[in-house]
XYZ file of N, CA and C in Angstrom:
864
model
N 24.249 6.364 26.859
C 23.211 5.135 26.914
C 22.583 4.480 27.819
N 21.610 3.970 27.158
C 21.095 3.595 28.323
C 20.556 2.017 27.290
N 20.609 0.872 28.131
C 19.767 -0.477 27.753
C 18.543 -0.933 28.394
N 17.113 -0.514 27.620
C 15.990 -0.987 28.571
C 15.689 -2.611 28.344
N 15.355 -2.722 29.520
C 15.580 -4.399 30.041
C 14.369 -4.431 30.481
N 13.510 -3.624 31.434
C 12.442 -3.542 32.211
C 11.141 -3.710 31.411
N 10.880 -4.809 31.722
C 9.543 -5.275 31.251
C 8.591 -4.205 31.835
N 8.276 -3.693 32.653
C 7.401 -2.432 33.164
C 7.619 -0.886 32.268
N 8.658 -0.996 31.801
C 9.194 0.617 31.310
C 8.927 0.479 30.009
N 9.288 -1.297 29.072
C 8.750 -1.175 28.095
C 7.860 -0.995 27.423
N 6.566 -1.670 28.430
C 5.314 -1.192 28.072
C 4.906 0.103 27.968
N 6.137 0.702 28.702
C 5.419 2.243 29.108
C 6.115 2.680 28.350
N 7.656 2.832 27.359
C 7.775 3.346 26.275
C 7.061 2.943 24.639
N 6.231 1.687 25.061
C 5.763 1.422 23.489
C 4.217 2.808 23.888
N 3.979 2.611 24.829
C 2.521 4.054 24.912
C 3.166 4.990 24.408
N 4.280 5.813 24.707
C 4.690 6.504 24.201
C 5.250 7.146 23.319
N 5.474 5.869 22.365
C 5.645 5.895 21.270
C 4.523 6.030 20.541
N 3.526 5.546 20.590
C 2.500 5.427 20.248
C 1.725 6.956 19.998
N 1.800 8.030 20.778
C 1.673 9.419 20.927
C 2.694 10.103 19.783
N 3.557 9.431 19.453
C 4.290 10.161 18.586
C 4.319 9.555 16.872
N 3.328 9.124 16.541
C 2.843 8.585 15.308
C 2.594 9.576 14.463
N 3.155 9.333 13.027
C 3.961 8.007 12.521
C 5.427 8.038 12.620
N 6.079 9.645 12.981
C 7.608 9.217 12.669
C 8.040 7.749 13.722
N 7.254 7.640 14.641
C 8.082 6.087 15.434
C 7.346 4.991 15.143
N 6.692 5.106 14.017
C 5.900 4.038 13.594
C 7.039 2.542 13.442
N 8.540 2.700 12.753
C 9.106 1.884 12.725
C 9.540 1.068 14.146
N 10.280 1.907 15.290
C 10.584 1.642 16.750
C 9.235 0.883 17.329
N 7.948 1.717 17.371
C 6.898 1.202 17.584
C 6.829 -0.185 17.460
N 6.877 -0.267 16.101
C 6.405 -2.044 15.585
C 7.719 -3.128 16.090
N 8.678 -2.345 16.543
C 10.073 -3.208 17.084
C 9.692 -3.347 18.414
N 9.519 -2.955 19.407
C 9.301 -2.767 20.942
C 8.148 -3.287 20.433
N 6.794 -3.446 19.851
C 5.513 -4.211 20.209
C 6.500 -5.254 19.990
N 6.390 -6.002 19.248
C 7.073 -7.120 19.119
C 8.135 -7.949 20.507
N 9.335 -7.007 20.530
C 10.064 -6.839 21.776
C 8.988 -7.804 22.986
N 7.980 -6.609 23.409
C 7.026 -6.802 23.757
C 5.907 -7.964 24.216
N 6.208 -9.086 23.275
C 5.209 -10.365 22.873
C 5.897 -11.419 22.772
N 6.931 -11.481 23.239
C 8.212 -12.453 22.835
C 8.957 -12.242 22.553
N 9.265 -11.366 22.288
C 10.911 -10.766 21.330
C 11.294 -12.075 20.539
N 10.247 -12.256 19.330
C 10.883 -13.507 18.647
C 12.588 -13.125 17.870
N 12.740 -12.134 17.063
C 13.705 -11.460 16.841
C 15.054 -10.859 17.486
N 14.803 -11.201 18.887
C 15.737 -10.956 19.816
C 16.395 -9.115 19.506
N 15.266 -9.006 19.535
C 16.027 -6.973 19.694
C 15.882 -6.610 21.368
N 16.163 -5.183 21.122
C 16.520 -4.514 22.318
C 16.770 -3.352 22.085
N 16.263 -2.471 22.942
C 16.079 -0.672 22.845
C 17.559 0.053 23.954
N 17.963 1.034 22.863
C 18.919 1.853 23.167
C 18.428 3.088 23.678
N 18.276 3.658 24.164
C 17.674 5.120 24.539
C 19.271 6.260 25.086
N 18.587 6.978 25.003
C 19.481 8.468 25.671
C 19.619 8.610 27.021
N 18.118 8.087 27.861
C 17.516 8.805 28.926
C 16.547 8.082 28.961
N 16.041 7.821 30.198
C 14.781 7.482 30.656
C 13.792 8.249 32.235
N 13.115 8.812 31.675
C 11.755 8.680 31.488
C 11.980 9.655 30.124
N 12.805 10.678 30.539
C 12.418 11.565 29.285
C 13.432 11.540 28.094
N 13.352 10.862 27.251
C 13.933 10.186 26.044
C 13.792 11.266 25.075
N 15.009 11.288 24.303
C 15.037 12.147 22.952
C 15.161 11.688 21.692
N 16.038 10.113 22.030
C 16.262 9.348 21.077
C 16.129 8.153 21.339
N 15.368 7.134 20.547
C 15.642 5.692 20.977
C 15.989 4.993 19.791
N 16.891 3.929 19.431
C 17.081 2.955 18.779
C 16.754 1.887 18.981
N 16.488 0.635 18.072
C 16.208 -0.671 18.786
C 17.259 -1.258 17.831
N 17.595 -2.362 18.321
C 19.153 -2.892 17.581
C 18.738 -4.343 18.333
N 19.749 -5.268 17.353
C 19.572 -7.408 17.695
C 20.603 -6.974 19.007
N 20.573 -7.550 19.625
C 20.930 -8.049 20.884
C 22.099 -8.669 21.066
N 23.414 -8.161 21.708
C 24.577 -8.179 22.149
C 24.890 -9.605 21.407
N 24.250 -10.871 22.202
C 24.355 -11.934 22.312
C 23.160 -12.870 21.132
N 22.690 -12.167 20.211
C 22.160 -12.613 19.520
C 23.313 -13.227 18.213
N 22.945 -14.282 17.505
C 23.870 -14.988 16.620
C 23.894 -13.978 15.262
N 25.087 -13.182 14.699
C 25.010 -12.650 13.382
C 25.973 -12.884 12.117
N 25.739 -12.748 11.385
C 26.604 -12.367 10.144
C 26.998 -11.489 9.614
N 28.432 -10.751 9.898
C 28.647 -9.507 9.229
C 28.143 -9.262 8.115
N 27.753 -10.085 7.261
C 27.442 -9.502 5.611
C 26.121 -9.569 5.925
N 25.025 -9.702 6.544
C 23.545 -9.994 7.074
C 22.865 -8.452 7.470
N 23.176 -7.912 6.451
C 22.119 -6.345 6.782
C 20.821 -6.657 6.822
N 20.048 -7.402 6.064
C 18.713 -7.660 6.716
C 18.236 -7.974 8.220
N 19.611 -8.525 8.799
C 19.150 -8.815 10.105
C 20.079 -8.048 11.096
N 20.859 -7.275 10.594
C 21.924 -6.667 11.344
C 21.013 -5.193 11.230
N 19.829 -4.587 11.672
C 19.197 -3.795 11.414
C 18.899 -2.684 12.592
N 18.929 -1.793 12.275
C 18.443 -0.233 14.008
C 17.053 0.342 13.408
N 16.005 0.303 14.220
C 15.541 1.417 13.381
C 15.592 2.768 14.924
N 15.114 3.418 14.169
C 15.389 4.708 15.138
C 14.348 5.889 15.014
N 14.089 6.377 16.344
C 13.074 7.532 16.564
C 14.174 8.460 17.371
N 13.958 9.869 16.914
C 14.323 10.924 18.139
C 13.287 12.628 18.044
N 13.396 12.563 19.621
C 12.597 14.168 19.486
C 13.899 14.947 19.237
N 14.467 14.635 19.298
C 15.899 15.694 18.781
C 16.922 15.182 18.147
N 17.128 15.523 16.956
C 18.130 14.986 16.066
C 19.724 14.982 16.572
N 20.176 16.014 17.535
C 21.323 16.025 17.498
C 21.554 14.744 19.522
N 20.665 14.390 19.940
C 20.083 13.618 20.725
C 20.701 12.469 20.032
N 20.473 11.948 18.461
C 20.214 10.751 17.897
C 21.943 10.886 17.325
N 22.249 11.667 17.439
C 23.945 11.973 16.759
C 25.105 11.559 17.651
N 24.395 11.532 19.450
C 25.325 11.979 20.382
C 25.226 10.520 20.508
N 23.796 9.557 20.215
C 23.443 8.211 20.548
C 24.814 7.235 19.666
N 24.719 7.677 18.366
C 24.959 7.339 17.372
C 26.707 7.133 17.034
N 27.237 8.168 18.311
C 28.731 7.773 18.435
C 29.317 7.400 19.614
N 28.017 6.922 20.465
C 28.766 6.030 21.029
C 29.318 4.911 21.070
N 30.018 4.620 22.606
C 30.693 3.326 21.823
C 29.908 2.274 22.240
N 29.779 1.108 21.433
C 28.412 0.164 21.635
C 27.390 0.358 21.217
N 26.760 1.773 20.987
C 25.561 1.249 20.378
C 25.534 0.667 19.192
N 26.504 0.777 18.061
C 26.005 0.348 16.483
C 26.880 -0.228 16.420
N 26.699 -1.887 15.946
C 28.295 -2.300 15.622
C 28.601 -1.581 13.891
N 29.983 -0.779 14.302
C 30.594 -0.429 12.824
C 31.476 -1.619 11.996
N 31.215 -2.768 12.679
C 32.407 -3.612 11.744
C 31.664 -4.567 11.256
N 30.322 -4.143 11.041
C 29.793 -4.745 9.684
C 28.501 -4.184 9.375
N 28.229 -5.285 7.504
C 27.173 -4.392 7.068
C 26.215 -4.907 7.978
N 25.121 -3.390 7.930
C 23.817 -3.557 8.291
C 23.433 -1.683 8.015
N 21.882 -2.217 8.454
C 20.655 -1.050 7.466
C 20.703 -0.215 9.028
N 19.888 1.389 8.508
C 19.266 2.072 9.549
C 17.537 2.504 8.944
N 16.663 2.199 9.509
C 15.103 2.975 9.127
C 14.823 3.571 10.546
N 14.151 4.664 9.554
C 13.266 5.568 10.264
C 12.372 5.973 9.013
N 11.431 7.357 9.588
C 10.718 7.930 9.229
C 11.125 9.451 9.559
N 12.301 9.732 9.281
C 12.341 11.390 10.130
C 13.766 11.609 8.450
N 13.282 13.329 8.363
C 14.047 13.668 6.969
C 15.595 13.897 7.783
N 16.203 14.087 8.820
C 17.182 14.174 8.989
C 18.148 13.183 9.052
N 17.839 11.981 9.076
C 18.447 10.477 9.346
C 19.406 10.245 8.577
N 18.618 10.705 7.152
C 20.091 10.100 6.476
C 21.541 10.938 6.521
N 21.572 12.308 6.798
C 21.920 12.921 6.899
C 23.223 13.084 8.168
N 22.501 13.101 9.359
C 23.020 12.640 10.229
C 24.009 11.443 10.367
N 23.309 10.610 9.705
C 23.705 8.797 10.229
C 24.933 9.385 8.767
N 24.848 9.789 7.790
C 25.697 9.367 6.861
C 27.242 10.332 7.316
N 27.215 11.627 8.100
C 28.102 12.020 8.677
C 28.578 11.298 9.253
N 28.033 10.603 10.386
C 28.999 9.616 12.026
C 29.846 8.695 10.714
N 28.572 7.720 9.911
C 29.558 7.018 8.990
C 30.475 7.123 8.365
N 30.204 8.222 7.700
C 31.763 8.760 6.444
C 33.019 9.111 8.086
N 32.420 9.447 9.025
C 33.602 9.621 10.183
C 34.613 8.346 10.637
N 33.804 7.151 10.166
C 34.447 5.885 10.548
C 34.976 4.929 8.921
N 34.433 5.642 7.938
C 34.914 4.991 6.869
C 33.951 4.319 6.841
N 32.655 4.436 6.536
C 31.575 3.432 6.067
C 30.578 4.314 4.796
N 30.482 2.812 3.514
C 29.360 3.742 2.722
C 28.310 3.560 2.859
N 27.650 4.211 2.567
C 26.288 4.704 2.810
C 25.056 4.696 1.271
N 24.397 3.810 0.979
C 23.337 4.149 0.468
C 21.715 4.064 0.908
N 21.600 5.389 0.318
C 19.945 5.696 0.874
C 19.677 5.057 -0.325
N 18.035 4.294 0.060
C 16.422 3.979 -0.541
C 15.807 5.241 0.762
N 14.701 5.371 -0.649
C 13.590 6.539 0.189
C 12.359 6.301 -0.430
N 11.348 5.477 0.004
C 9.400 5.177 0.379
C 8.558 6.422 0.312
N 7.656 6.021 0.046
C 6.563 6.559 0.414
C 5.868 5.688 1.318
N 5.388 6.475 2.949
C 5.152 5.562 3.755
C 3.729 5.449 3.695
N 3.135 4.122 4.142
C 1.001 4.205 4.245
C 1.264 3.396 5.408
N -0.298 3.409 5.502
C -1.039 3.144 6.694
C -2.739 3.068 5.902
N -2.583 1.384 6.629
C -4.257 1.410 6.242
C -4.671 1.345 6.941
N -6.193 1.529 6.939
C -7.693 1.599 7.374
C -8.017 0.908 8.303
N -8.482 0.828 8.817
C -9.261 -0.726 10.605
C -10.116 -1.455 8.882
N -9.362 -2.740 8.934
C -10.442 -3.890 8.266
C -11.424 -4.621 8.588
N -12.470 -4.037 9.099
C -13.113 -4.766 10.347
C -13.948 -6.241 9.985
N -14.130 -5.999 8.131
C -14.673 -7.908 8.429
C -13.645 -8.588 7.537
N -14.206 -9.977 7.053
C -12.920 -10.191 6.336
C -12.855 -9.902 5.337
N -11.838 -9.715 4.356
C -12.493 -9.501 2.885
C -12.843 -10.354 1.783
N -13.310 -10.527 1.241
C -14.294 -11.240 0.459
C -13.653 -11.879 -0.935
N -13.632 -13.057 -0.140
C -12.549 -14.414 -0.850
C -13.653 -15.305 -1.645
N -14.703 -15.268 -2.138
C -16.099 -15.635 -2.737
C -15.594 -16.005 -3.975
N -14.441 -15.361 -5.036
C -13.739 -15.667 -5.869
C -12.901 -17.210 -5.894
N -12.367 -17.147 -5.032
C -11.839 -18.252 -4.192
C -12.551 -19.215 -4.165
N -12.662 -19.893 -6.004
C -13.762 -21.217 -5.272
C -13.216 -22.364 -5.551
N -13.829 -23.582 -4.713
C -13.405 -25.021 -4.751
C -12.079 -25.197 -3.727
N -11.367 -26.081 -3.990
C -10.420 -26.542 -2.990
C -8.576 -25.681 -3.437
N -9.016 -25.498 -5.172
C -8.065 -24.193 -5.076
C -8.583 -23.231 -6.310
N -7.905 -22.355 -6.216
C -6.677 -21.730 -5.322
C -7.444 -21.063 -3.562
N -6.534 -21.680 -2.732
C -6.700 -21.460 -1.471
C -6.123 -19.937 -0.617
N -6.816 -19.248 0.095
C -6.242 -18.632 0.752
C -5.631 -19.329 2.087
N -3.806 -18.774 2.173
C -4.098 -19.215 3.636
C -2.099 -18.817 3.948
N -1.387 -19.243 4.692
C -0.529 -18.811 5.379
C 1.121 -19.126 4.498
N 2.141 -18.790 4.648
C 3.568 -18.495 4.238
C 4.244 -20.164 5.202
N 5.045 -20.772 4.650
C 5.628 -22.238 5.405
C 7.466 -21.706 5.144
N 8.233 -21.971 5.905
C 9.111 -22.034 5.893
C 10.053 -22.490 4.740
N 9.281 -23.559 4.309
C 9.833 -24.122 3.363
C 9.544 -22.784 1.422
N 8.795 -22.078 1.934
C 8.340 -21.085 0.534
C 9.242 -20.027 0.770
N 10.535 -19.863 1.431
C 11.367 -19.109 1.722
C 12.280 -18.490 0.374
N 12.396 -20.293 -0.583
C 13.108 -20.436 -1.577
C 12.647 -19.420 -2.144
N 11.621 -19.661 -2.991
C 10.931 -18.628 -4.151
C 10.378 -17.432 -2.884
N 10.398 -16.825 -2.349
C 10.325 -15.611 -2.205
C 11.997 -14.718 -1.567
N 12.912 -15.451 -1.751
C 13.894 -14.818 -1.777
C 14.490 -14.706 -3.601
N 13.911 -16.081 -3.922
C 14.039 -15.722 -5.708
C 13.481 -14.119 -6.559
N 12.046 -14.208 -5.778
C 11.422 -13.238 -6.353
C 11.350 -12.030 -5.776
N 11.958 -11.381 -4.683
C 12.521 -10.131 -3.742
C 13.557 -9.538 -4.324
N 13.059 -8.498 -5.245
C 14.354 -7.442 -5.840
C 15.223 -6.911 -4.852
N 15.145 -7.614 -3.403
C 16.483 -7.360 -2.550
C 16.993 -8.729 -1.782
N 16.587 -9.701 -2.364
C 16.866 -10.620 -2.138
C 17.845 -11.797 -3.384
N 17.695 -12.886 -3.265
C 18.948 -13.736 -4.573
C 19.824 -13.848 -3.655
N 19.938 -14.004 -2.392
C 21.483 -13.984 -1.812
C 20.718 -15.138 -0.255
N 22.411 -15.686 0.406
C 22.102 -16.815 1.310
C 21.689 -15.849 2.506
N 22.105 -14.474 2.678
C 21.168 -14.000 4.144
C 19.920 -13.790 3.787
N 19.671 -12.982 2.826
C 17.893 -13.135 2.609
C 17.084 -14.174 2.515
N 17.482 -15.386 1.969
C 16.976 -16.340 2.393
C 17.089 -16.837 3.950
N 17.937 -16.917 4.966
C 17.417 -16.966 6.410
C 16.499 -16.047 6.528
N 17.151 -14.954 5.970
C 16.146 -13.827 6.689
C 15.000 -14.066 6.597
N 14.440 -13.719 5.036
C 13.103 -14.471 5.164
C 12.889 -15.800 5.344
N 12.867 -16.754 5.549
C 12.841 -18.078 6.337
C 12.398 -17.236 8.179
N 13.286 -16.569 8.714
C 12.871 -16.107 10.406
C 11.708 -15.155 10.437
N 11.568 -14.570 9.285
C 10.436 -13.358 9.223
C 9.091 -14.159 9.155
N 9.312 -15.639 8.000
C 7.712 -16.137 7.825
C 7.599 -17.318 9.609
N 8.543 -17.320 9.972
C 8.550 -18.359 11.230
C 8.321 -17.518 12.653
N 8.403 -16.155 12.621
C 7.914 -15.654 13.750
C 7.007 -14.637 13.897
N 6.923 -14.310 12.119
C 5.849 -13.563 11.885
C 4.412 -13.774 11.136
N 3.170 -12.969 10.997
C 2.345 -13.556 10.575
C 2.560 -13.341 9.053
N 1.930 -14.159 8.018
C 1.890 -13.996 6.823
C 0.518 -13.923 6.345
N 0.611 -13.642 4.976
C -0.745 -14.732 3.725
C -0.532 -14.777 2.382
N -0.479 -15.790 2.235
C -0.687 -16.272 0.627
C -1.915 -16.614 0.190
N -1.944 -16.753 -1.665
C -2.808 -17.413 -2.422
C -2.197 -19.161 -2.572
N -2.335 -20.320 -2.348
C -1.161 -21.265 -3.160
C -2.622 -21.452 -4.154
N -1.519 -22.359 -5.131
C -2.714 -22.986 -6.481
C -3.006 -24.293 -6.417
N -3.300 -24.670 -7.063
C -4.004 -26.527 -6.897
C -2.864 -27.068 -6.825
N -1.526 -27.039 -6.746
C -0.346 -27.896 -6.104
C 0.370 -27.577 -5.057
N -0.496 -26.658 -4.335
C -0.216 -25.600 -3.060
C 1.047 -24.974 -3.054
N 1.382 -24.667 -3.944
C 2.473 -24.026 -4.543
C 1.908 -22.239 -3.627
N 2.751 -21.377 -3.768
C 2.273 -19.802 -3.013
C 2.308 -19.501 -4.630
N 1.221 -18.390 -5.375
C 1.399 -17.802 -5.651
C 0.865 -16.256 -6.424
N 0.735 -16.001 -4.933
C 0.739 -14.840 -4.310
C 1.297 -14.442 -2.664
N 1.757 -13.438 -2.412
C 2.272 -13.398 -1.734
C 2.287 -12.097 0.031
N 2.472 -11.908 0.806
C 2.845 -10.422 1.610
C 3.192 -11.245 3.245
N 4.124 -11.387 3.600
C 4.587 -11.035 4.925
C 4.505 -9.949 5.590
N 5.723 -10.036 7.545
C 5.520 -8.673 8.222
C 7.059 -9.080 8.405
N 7.982 -7.993 8.070
C 9.013 -7.732 8.837
C 9.621 -7.292 10.376
N 10.747 -7.708 11.071
C 11.416 -7.354 12.398
C 10.298 -5.779 12.920
N 9.829 -5.006 11.916
C 9.325 -3.638 12.274
C 7.947 -4.181 12.440
N 7.387 -4.869 12.071
C 5.797 -4.676 11.920
C 5.195 -4.418 10.574
N 6.250 -4.347 9.568
C 5.958 -3.701 8.656
C 5.350 -4.934 7.158
N 4.099 -4.338 6.558
C 3.831 -5.245 5.764
C 4.888 -5.780 4.381
N 5.773 -6.469 4.360
C 6.743 -6.394 3.214
C 6.544 -7.586 2.185
N 7.509 -7.180 1.214
C 7.721 -8.628 0.053
C 5.889 -8.497 -0.289
N 4.981 -8.329 -0.684
C 4.040 -7.855 -1.406
C 3.785 -8.507 -2.943
N 3.767 -9.694 -3.197
C 4.063 -9.974 -4.441
C 2.691 -10.967 -5.229
N 2.683 -11.080 -6.369
C 2.105 -12.092 -7.007
C 2.991 -12.350 -8.423
N 3.242 -13.364 -8.545
C 3.947 -14.426 -9.876
C 3.013 -13.349 -11.234
N 3.890 -13.415 -12.215
C 3.436 -12.526 -13.308
C 2.576 -13.196 -13.640
N 2.351 -14.720 -13.954
C 1.383 -15.172 -14.543
C -0.321 -15.273 -14.081
N -0.060 -14.530 -12.700
C -1.286 -14.901 -12.023
C -2.003 -13.427 -11.403
N -1.403 -12.619 -12.337
C -1.947 -11.524 -11.814
C -3.164 -10.425 -12.272
N -4.138 -9.654 -12.124
C -4.999 -9.302 -12.123
C -6.130 -10.458 -12.106
N -5.785 -11.172 -10.989
C -7.371 -12.046 -10.608
C -7.253 -11.356 -9.345
N -7.169 -10.284 -8.881
C -7.561 -10.043 -7.419
C -6.625 -10.333 -6.359
N -5.993 -11.577 -6.302
C -5.350 -12.191 -5.102
C -4.336 -10.650 -4.264
N -3.345 -9.896 -5.189
C -2.489 -8.872 -4.358
C -3.640 -8.083 -3.381
N -4.640 -7.911 -3.528
C -5.808 -6.786 -3.157
C -6.289 -7.485 -1.850
N -6.471 -9.124 -1.570
C -7.270 -9.918 -1.273
C -5.836 -10.427 0.376
N -4.784 -10.450 -0.589
C -3.331 -10.740 -0.082
C -3.548 -9.315 1.337
N -3.406 -8.303 0.597
C -2.928 -6.981 1.420
C -3.914 -7.200 2.694
N -5.126 -7.007 2.214
C -6.689 -6.713 2.784
C -6.492 -7.562 4.559
N -5.987 -9.107 4.156
C -6.208 -10.486 5.494
C -4.934 -9.845 6.000
N -3.952 -9.551 5.481
C -2.524 -9.452 6.229
C -2.597 -8.276 6.905
N -3.922 -7.310 6.729
C -3.859 -5.807 7.345
C -4.687 -5.886 8.105
N -5.422 -7.256 8.450
C -6.686 -7.442 9.734
C -5.875 -7.927 10.197
N -5.104 -9.323 9.934
C -4.404 -10.202 11.057
C -3.668 -9.620 11.608
N -3.137 -8.365 11.450
C -2.111 -7.263 11.928
C -3.236 -6.279 13.396
N -4.291 -6.055 12.714
C -4.606 -5.327 13.329
C -5.379 -6.431 14.388
N -6.153 -7.561 14.356
C -6.762 -8.369 14.825
C -5.959 -7.953 16.312
N -4.353 -8.220 16.338
C -3.023 -8.929 17.366
C -2.522 -7.384 17.869
N -3.333 -5.836 17.508
C -3.329 -5.148 18.142
C -2.125 -4.132 17.525
N -1.589 -4.771 16.149
C -0.494 -4.077 15.772
C -0.747 -3.088 14.848
N 0.535 -2.117 13.874
C 0.044 -1.166 13.214
C 0.171 -2.341 11.755
N -1.265 -1.917 10.838
C -0.869 -2.161 8.865
C 0.048 -0.551 8.692
N 1.545 -1.189 8.742
C 1.748 0.002 8.025
C 2.940 -0.742 6.689
N 3.178 0.275 5.736
C 3.622 -0.735 4.443
C 4.745 0.997 4.192
N 5.676 0.293 3.143
C 6.429 1.145 1.956
C 6.039 1.099 1.015
N 6.360 1.740 -0.100
C 6.459 1.719 -1.431
C 7.316 2.477 -1.715
N 8.062 2.032 -2.849
C 8.802 2.859 -4.002
C 8.548 4.066 -5.161
N 8.761 4.526 -4.924
C 7.878 5.746 -5.769
C 7.791 5.492 -7.011
N 8.483 4.479 -7.664
C 8.094 4.097 -9.310
C 7.312 2.944 -9.453
N 6.722 2.253 -8.540
C 5.981 1.031 -7.955
C 4.481 1.329 -8.319
N 4.072 2.901 -10.123
C 3.177 2.659 -9.802
C 1.937 1.512 -10.065
N 2.215 0.518 -10.094
C 0.798 -0.603 -10.528
C 0.386 -0.426 -8.336
N 1.648 -1.283 -7.772
C 1.670 -0.562 -6.237
C 0.800 0.026 -5.226
N 1.178 0.955 -6.202
C 0.639 2.488 -5.929
C -1.017 2.745 -6.097
N -1.480 2.566 -7.233
C -2.377 2.235 -7.611
C -3.031 0.752 -7.265
N -3.064 -0.285 -6.405
C -3.599 -0.634 -5.404
C -4.083 -0.312 -4.400
N -2.664 0.896 -4.078
C -2.829 1.098 -2.420
C -3.959 2.159 -2.121
N -3.954 2.733 -3.698
C -5.340 3.865 -3.398
C -6.142 3.643 -3.733
N -6.321 2.124 -4.383
C -7.714 1.636 -4.429
C -8.384 0.959 -3.225
N -7.376 0.467 -2.182
C -7.434 0.142 -0.570
C -7.549 1.572 0.033
N -7.613 2.593 -0.258
C -7.895 3.550 0.456
C -7.237 3.786 1.533
N -5.995 3.491 1.314
C -4.440 4.168 2.368
C -4.825 5.060 2.072
N -3.830 4.989 4.185
C -3.532 6.787 4.209
C -1.878 6.627 3.576
N -1.253 8.113 2.516
C -0.572 7.971 2.008
C 0.593 8.624 3.549
N 0.996 8.924 4.180
C 1.610 9.476 5.324
C 2.567 11.082 5.135
N 2.361 11.748 5.822
C 2.952 13.072 5.249
C 4.922 12.489 5.465
N 4.859 11.458 6.085
C 6.447 11.390 6.390
C 6.726 10.277 5.613
N 8.384 10.224 4.768
C 8.640 9.544 3.591
C 9.753 8.169 5.515
N 10.141 7.201 4.310
C 10.740 5.377 4.817
C 11.967 5.820 4.534
N 12.745 5.981 5.418
C 13.972 5.996 4.923
C 15.094 4.203 5.283
N 15.768 4.609 4.868
C 16.306 2.899 4.450
C 17.491 2.572 3.957
N 18.630 3.288 5.208
C 19.844 3.192 4.693
C 20.891 2.149 5.078
N 21.149 1.533 3.766
C 22.245 0.072 4.353
C 24.029 0.647 4.193
N 24.341 0.544 5.003
C 25.520 0.796 5.533
C 27.002 -0.245 5.537
N 27.844 -0.055 5.037
C 29.144 -1.095 4.567
C 30.377 -0.242 5.154
N 31.010 -1.045 6.296
C 32.698 -0.607 5.912
C 33.593 -1.389 4.934
N 34.717 -0.116 4.759
C 35.300 -0.707 3.152
C 35.765 -1.760 3.024
N 36.058 -2.488 4.540
C 36.415 -3.930 4.868
C 35.421 -4.599 3.767
N 34.625 -4.661 3.775
C 32.849 -5.331 3.006
C 32.484 -4.599 1.692
N 34.059 -3.780 0.603
C 33.030 -2.944 -0.266
C 33.583 -3.578 -1.017
N 34.080 -5.037 -1.121
C 34.659 -5.514 -2.403
C 33.222 -6.555 -2.198
N 32.790 -6.740 -1.668
C 31.746 -8.135 -1.197
C 30.533 -7.728 -3.024
N 29.837 -8.500 -3.128
C 28.564 -8.569 -4.272
C 27.903 -7.510 -3.518
N 27.040 -6.618 -4.300
C 26.324 -5.492 -3.962
C 24.913 -6.078 -3.334
N 24.623 -5.964 -2.374
C 23.164 -6.113 -1.646
C 21.818 -4.889 -1.771
């Protein structure tokens, strides 16, 4: 195991990962954030350098953690050799197996290999799989002319909006998610439409892997064009900073899939896999 701390080598790794799209997108997004101030306190672990076969991004060991917070206790994985990834998993101190955490990646063997190692350590594994998408270049600002007058208005989220996002996210509704969303809003780009009272009615945020997520419009404000405006504006904002504009969507989310098709996004040939791993110590906790 090698922890890559050198800023020059981390920039080199970023370029290497870019040549391995789309499977490397999650790790690439995390490494980009590390190289631009590291707001989420991440670090990179590899099997070797520079000819690495597996790379994992993880929370820095000195970062404050909550053992029940699988949102922040998150690892992104990319490998050129799946056996090298398994060897990294099995090495001492690469993964904190004593907490609830998640593993993300865009490669097909990720689940089977991770589950095999996790089972040997008596952890439960829950898999969710998504379609992975990438937005085309958004060269001009999206048309917001239909937002007439002082409201509704296109702007960005505030940390004070985190409670609303926590209550409306299908993965949310708990203390850990509330804290996680507040951190995402504070650290990364977001876009929202606010009503005449200043409350968000449609929004999207960016996660620790530079992925657009939690795109949502309140039911009473749907079919007004807000979702399209928010998605394109956030994609353009990320692209202007050099980041990929990537996202994930569940197979049964037909409304979002229809929207993405209208936006002419690229549906990637690989799928996005999110594994939530829970030690038996915490198996009696409320479902995450």
